[in-house]
Amino acid sequence: MDTTTKAGAKALSLAPATRAALVNGRRPTSRRLAPWLLVAPTLLVMLATSVFPLAYSLVVSFTRYELARETGWEFAGLVNYRDALRDQRFLASAVQTAQIIGPALVTAFVLGFALALLLNRPFGGRGLFVSLLAVPIMVAPTAGAMSFALMLTPKYGAVNDLLSILVGQQLLIDWLGSPTLAKLSVAVVQVWRWAPFYMLVLLAGLQAIPDELYEAGRIDGASPLQLFGFITLPLLRWPALVGLLIGFIDLIKIFDTVYIMTTGGPGGSTETLTFYTYYTGVRFFHVGYGAALSFYVLATVLLLCVLLVRVSGQREEGVA
Amino acid sequence: MSQYHWQDLVDRREFLKTVAGATALGVAGDWQATALPARAAARKNFGGKTVRVAASAEYYAVAFRMFREQAEQEYGIKVAPEVIPSHEAYQRVMLEFSSRASSYDIVMFSPQWLADFARHLEPLKPMADTAGLNLSLEDVLPAFRDMYSTWAGTLYAMPFDGDMHILYYNTAAFGSAEYQRRFRDKYGYPLAPPQTWEQYRDMAEFFNGWDWFGDGQKHYGASDGYRPGRTGFWWFMGRFANYGGVYFDEEMRPLINSPNGVKALQNMVEIFQFAPPGSTNFGYTEVETALVKGDVALSTNWTSVARVAEDPNRSKVVGKIGYAMLPGTMIGGKLHRVGSLASGWSLGIPKYSANKEAALHALELYTRPDVSVKISLNPATGVDYTRRSSVESSEARAAWPSAPKFLEVIKASVDVGFPAPLIPGAEEYMKLCGDAMAAAVAKTKGVKQALDDAAREWDRITDRLGRDTQKQLWKAQYDAMKKRGIVYKPLA
């Protein structure tokens, strides 16, 4: 604090403690505490509901804790983490997760982008159309999965009925009965849920692009394809990337659809990372081992979050 | 060693003695008529106290609602059943128990969980003696009483739903002279309820893919449960037992991947191709539907299906269903054929209940002979017989024209009933075995590979729980099984 300020503090009729604090270059205690007091409720809730459980489960992951057997907290070091890397079912579940969410994410994105492009032009009832297309986002994932499970029933399901009408003979495809079709079915439900999300994100991105850029391009003689390639795509890069990362982070935790539609079958072919972790930690109460598995999943999600933050940071630097 | 194992070991000698004694009594006199003792005259009134019951399905809640008024009139108890879906029951109840708490005064659980639950339950006999209640234990079918309700010599539960798998066949299909001729021409032996799983396979193949029911629809050979996990395990168990298998050898080495297990699973995989579409996810309800809608000629399922098959509101095959024990296998020139005591549900009182005495009175009411038989005769409850008096009752015999034959099949099956694993961790052993079955059926793994992998997982569970302790507890179960005539029959 400079001498002018000190003189000002003296001149003001402040309480001695406050004046002393100002003279010594510090804000009064009450003013220093005020921000902390304001955020304290939120901090406490976060500590209780996020930080503490996370720290607790991290500690548990280094133990052999078995809830059903009351084994206590026997320290196991990195044994659970090592065992996870030797656990064929866990490794298989990682591969199967990728097999389901990879194609689902790409298809949902492409479909959402196509819908956004179609809806990015004025026509009557566009608002209603967008709202209707966004319905899957509003449906509870569990309800959606149950509906799909019913629709995919071989004998009484709507999907086989429709296909039978189309081909003119009764089809009894067992959609959830073969490993390939079951993975495909689970992936289709993810496409159904995520395509509207990408549609909304990309439509917002498209509508944020100033018309002047397209006008300038047209004046320079650019074709529609060139306008798309040199203006639309580059300016949609960031919303698309953020949308893809959000989708990936959510999809890697895929659980409800699998639990309801296939319970991991047939033959474990749709057992995903979180599904296997659930069975290990929650169903059979191998809490220590289950916690270690969940930290592998968390590490993957965190890696993606860091990537997201970095990408956003680069964008801001680019804009600045 | 975990907390309860040492207790189990201390009590094991007593447990073995009890099992041996009860088994000998059971084998000799399962079906001897026994006069039921008179009920205790004193009626305690609990003044409207609520007893919360964890029921593992809506149809069990129906059973509790049936006698709610009687419970209130007799004991002044309000019975409040709450449904916990059966596939979540183990974890929900165990989670509460682990925190030394229970929201329920009576919990319904599968007997294979008793090893895990016992230390959280009240021993019933001393409670009943103190309260002057008669649980009519001598009337309970011995297999359910001694193997499925008793742990380490102590009675912790009362059997409520006495489950077992039996064979169902469509008598319209099996009785047709034309089909009989065609079958004999093709397979070289008569068409009759299958005695062996190989015959079951042939008959499933014969009836698969054509309209043998005469309704213009395509029909299928056989319906069984192939859903992964515990559900599918029950169907595997029925075959495994009849192929002469037992879960472990004397040294606690898994035998599910023995030649017995491989042949049993191979049979399932073969028959799967003659099952209705969607069977990979079939459990009790779907298999039942396939039978009662006339979709299949053969099926194996729980005994409660028989009542549904005879219910004109739910069935297209009323009067057209025959019953038999599960098929067996020819071993050493002899037919080896056993029943499959697939699960069942028992009622226990948690140590942490605040209303234990009221709960005991409710439990006594709902499991007493006259109530038990009425619950079992209601097609809406899905509850199977647990009492000798029920199986021999005139009401049960008169329930539908072929009911006497059905009751004979129950008697024959329960006498040589093969039990679920009854050692700690049973739920996980079963889940992994059911998953292996599903993997082989879905052809994501070969039969031997699937069972070898499951056996490795079983060893991991055993090591985690303590091999020595598990070995001793398995030995106790196996000794009890041997006394009921169930021993491992090695196959080449």
CSV table of N, CA, C and O in Angstrom, one decimal, chain B residues 382-419:
chain,number,residue,atom,x,y,z
B,382,GLY,N,-47.5,-67.6,-7.3
B,382,GLY,CA,-46.2,-68.2,-7.7
B,382,GLY,C,-45.5,-68.9,-6.6
B,382,GLY,O,-44.3,-69.2,-6.7
B,383,VAL,N,-46.2,-69.3,-5.5
B,383,VAL,CA,-45.6,-70.0,-4.4
B,383,VAL,C,-45.8,-71.5,-4.5
B,383,VAL,O,-46.9,-71.9,-4.8
B,384,ASP,N,-44.7,-72.2,-4.3
B,384,ASP,CA,-44.8,-73.7,-4.5
B,384,ASP,C,-44.8,-74.3,-3.1
B,384,ASP,O,-44.5,-73.7,-2.1
B,385,TYR,N,-45.2,-75.6,-3.1
B,385,TYR,CA,-45.4,-76.3,-1.8
B,385,TYR,C,-44.1,-76.5,-1.0
B,385,TYR,O,-43.1,-76.8,-1.6
B,386,THR,N,-44.2,-76.3,0.3
B,386,THR,CA,-43.1,-76.5,1.1
B,386,THR,C,-43.4,-77.6,2.2
B,386,THR,O,-42.5,-78.0,2.9
B,387,ARG,N,-44.7,-77.9,2.3
B,387,ARG,CA,-45.1,-78.8,3.4
B,387,ARG,C,-45.6,-80.1,2.9
B,387,ARG,O,-46.3,-80.1,1.8
B,388,ARG,N,-45.4,-81.2,3.6
B,388,ARG,CA,-45.9,-82.5,3.2
B,388,ARG,C,-47.4,-82.4,3.2
B,388,ARG,O,-48.1,-83.0,2.4
B,389,SER,N,-48.0,-81.8,4.3
B,389,SER,CA,-49.4,-81.7,4.4
B,389,SER,C,-50.1,-81.0,3.1
B,389,SER,O,-51.2,-81.4,2.7
B,390,SER,N,-49.3,-80.1,2.6
B,390,SER,CA,-49.9,-79.4,1.4
B,390,SER,C,-49.9,-80.3,0.2
B,390,SER,O,-50.9,-80.4,-0.5
B,391,VAL,N,-48.8,-81.0,0.0
B,391,VAL,CA,-48.7,-81.9,-1.2
B,391,VAL,C,-49.7,-83.0,-1.1
B,391,VAL,O,-50.2,-83.5,-2.1
B,392,GLU,N,-50.0,-83.4,0.1
B,392,GLU,CA,-50.9,-84.5,0.3
B,392,GLU,C,-52.4,-84.1,0.5
B,392,GLU,O,-53.3,-84.9,0.7
B,393,SER,N,-52.6,-82.8,0.5
B,393,SER,CA,-53.9,-82.3,0.8
B,393,SER,C,-54.9,-82.6,-0.3
B,393,SER,O,-54.6,-82.7,-1.5
B,394,SER,N,-56.2,-82.7,0.1
B,394,SER,CA,-57.2,-83.0,-0.9
B,394,SER,C,-57.5,-81.8,-1.8
B,394,SER,O,-57.8,-81.9,-2.9
B,395,GLU,N,-57.2,-80.6,-1.2
B,395,GLU,CA,-57.4,-79.4,-2.0
B,395,GLU,C,-56.4,-79.4,-3.2
B,395,GLU,O,-56.7,-79.0,-4.3
B,396,ALA,N,-55.2,-79.7,-2.9
B,396,ALA,CA,-54.1,-79.7,-3.9
B,396,ALA,C,-54.4,-80.8,-5.0
B,396,ALA,O,-54.3,-80.6,-6.2
B,397,ARG,N,-54.9,-82.0,-4.5
B,397,ARG,CA,-55.2,-83.0,-5.5
B,397,ARG,C,-56.4,-82.7,-6.4
B,397,ARG,O,-56.5,-83.2,-7.5
B,398,ALA,N,-57.3,-81.9,-5.8
B,398,ALA,CA,-58.5,-81.6,-6.6
B,398,ALA,C,-58.4,-80.3,-7.4
B,398,ALA,O,-59.3,-79.9,-8.0
B,399,ALA,N,-57.2,-79.7,-7.4
B,399,ALA,CA,-57.1,-78.4,-8.0
B,399,ALA,C,-57.3,-78.4,-9.5
B,399,ALA,O,-57.9,-77.4,-10.0
B,400,TRP,N,-57.0,-79.5,-10.2
B,400,TRP,CA,-57.3,-79.7,-11.6
B,400,TRP,C,-57.2,-81.1,-11.9
B,400,TRP,O,-56.5,-81.9,-11.1
B,401,PRO,N,-57.7,-81.6,-13.0
B,401,PRO,CA,-57.8,-83.1,-13.2
B,401,PRO,C,-56.4,-83.8,-13.1
B,401,PRO,O,-56.4,-84.9,-12.5
B,402,SER,N,-55.4,-83.2,-13.6
B,402,SER,CA,-54.1,-83.9,-13.6
B,402,SER,C,-53.2,-83.6,-12.4
B,402,SER,O,-52.0,-83.9,-12.4
B,403,ALA,N,-53.8,-82.9,-11.4
B,403,ALA,CA,-53.0,-82.4,-10.3
B,403,ALA,C,-52.4,-83.6,-9.5
B,403,ALA,O,-51.3,-83.5,-9.0
B,404,PRO,N,-53.1,-84.7,-9.3
B,404,PRO,CA,-52.5,-85.9,-8.6
B,404,PRO,C,-51.1,-86.3,-9.2
B,404,PRO,O,-50.2,-86.6,-8.5
B,405,LYS,N,-51.1,-86.4,-10.5
B,405,LYS,CA,-49.9,-86.7,-11.2
B,405,LYS,C,-48.8,-85.7,-11.0
B,405,LYS,O,-47.6,-86.0,-10.7
B,406,PHE,N,-49.2,-84.4,-11.0
B,406,PHE,CA,-48.3,-83.3,-10.7
B,406,PHE,C,-47.7,-83.4,-9.3
B,406,PHE,O,-46.5,-83.3,-9.1
B,407,LEU,N,-48.5,-83.8,-8.4
B,407,LEU,CA,-48.1,-83.9,-7.0
B,407,LEU,C,-47.1,-85.1,-6.8
B,407,LEU,O,-46.1,-85.0,-6.0
B,408,GLU,N,-47.4,-86.1,-7.6
B,408,GLU,CA,-46.5,-87.3,-7.5
B,408,GLU,C,-45.1,-86.9,-8.0
B,408,GLU,O,-44.0,-87.3,-7.5
B,409,VAL,N,-45.1,-86.1,-9.1
B,409,VAL,CA,-43.8,-85.6,-9.7
B,409,VAL,C,-43.0,-84.8,-8.6
B,409,VAL,O,-41.8,-84.9,-8.5
B,410,ILE,N,-43.8,-83.9,-7.9
B,410,ILE,CA,-43.1,-83.1,-6.9
B,410,ILE,C,-42.5,-84.0,-5.8
B,410,ILE,O,-41.3,-83.9,-5.4
B,411,LYS,N,-43.3,-85.0,-5.4
B,411,LYS,CA,-42.8,-85.9,-4.3
B,411,LYS,C,-41.5,-86.6,-4.8
B,411,LYS,O,-40.5,-86.7,-4.1
B,412,ALA,N,-41.6,-87.1,-6.0
B,412,ALA,CA,-40.4,-87.9,-6.5
B,412,ALA,C,-39.2,-87.0,-6.7
B,412,ALA,O,-38.1,-87.4,-6.4
B,413,SER,N,-39.4,-85.7,-7.1
B,413,SER,CA,-38.3,-84.8,-7.4
B,413,SER,C,-37.7,-84.3,-6.1
B,413,SER,O,-36.4,-84.3,-6.0
B,414,VAL,N,-38.5,-84.0,-5.1
B,414,VAL,CA,-37.9,-83.5,-3.8
B,414,VAL,C,-37.2,-84.6,-3.0
B,414,VAL,O,-36.2,-84.3,-2.3
B,415,ASP,N,-37.6,-85.8,-3.2
B,415,ASP,CA,-36.9,-86.9,-2.5
B,415,ASP,C,-35.5,-87.0,-2.9
B,415,ASP,O,-34.6,-87.4,-2.0
B,416,VAL,N,-35.2,-86.8,-4.2
B,416,VAL,CA,-33.8,-86.9,-4.6
B,416,VAL,C,-33.4,-85.5,-5.2
B,416,VAL,O,-32.8,-85.4,-6.2
B,417,GLY,N,-33.8,-84.5,-4.4
B,417,GLY,CA,-33.5,-83.1,-4.9
B,417,GLY,C,-32.1,-82.7,-4.8
B,417,GLY,O,-31.4,-82.8,-3.7
B,418,PHE,N,-31.5,-82.2,-5.9
B,418,PHE,CA,-30.2,-81.7,-5.9
B,418,PHE,C,-30.2,-80.2,-5.5
B,418,PHE,O,-30.9,-79.4,-6.1
B,419,PRO,N,-29.4,-79.9,-4.5
B,419,PRO,CA,-29.5,-78.5,-4.0
B,419,PRO,C,-28.5,-77.5,-4.7
B,419,PRO,O,-27.6,-77.9,-5.4
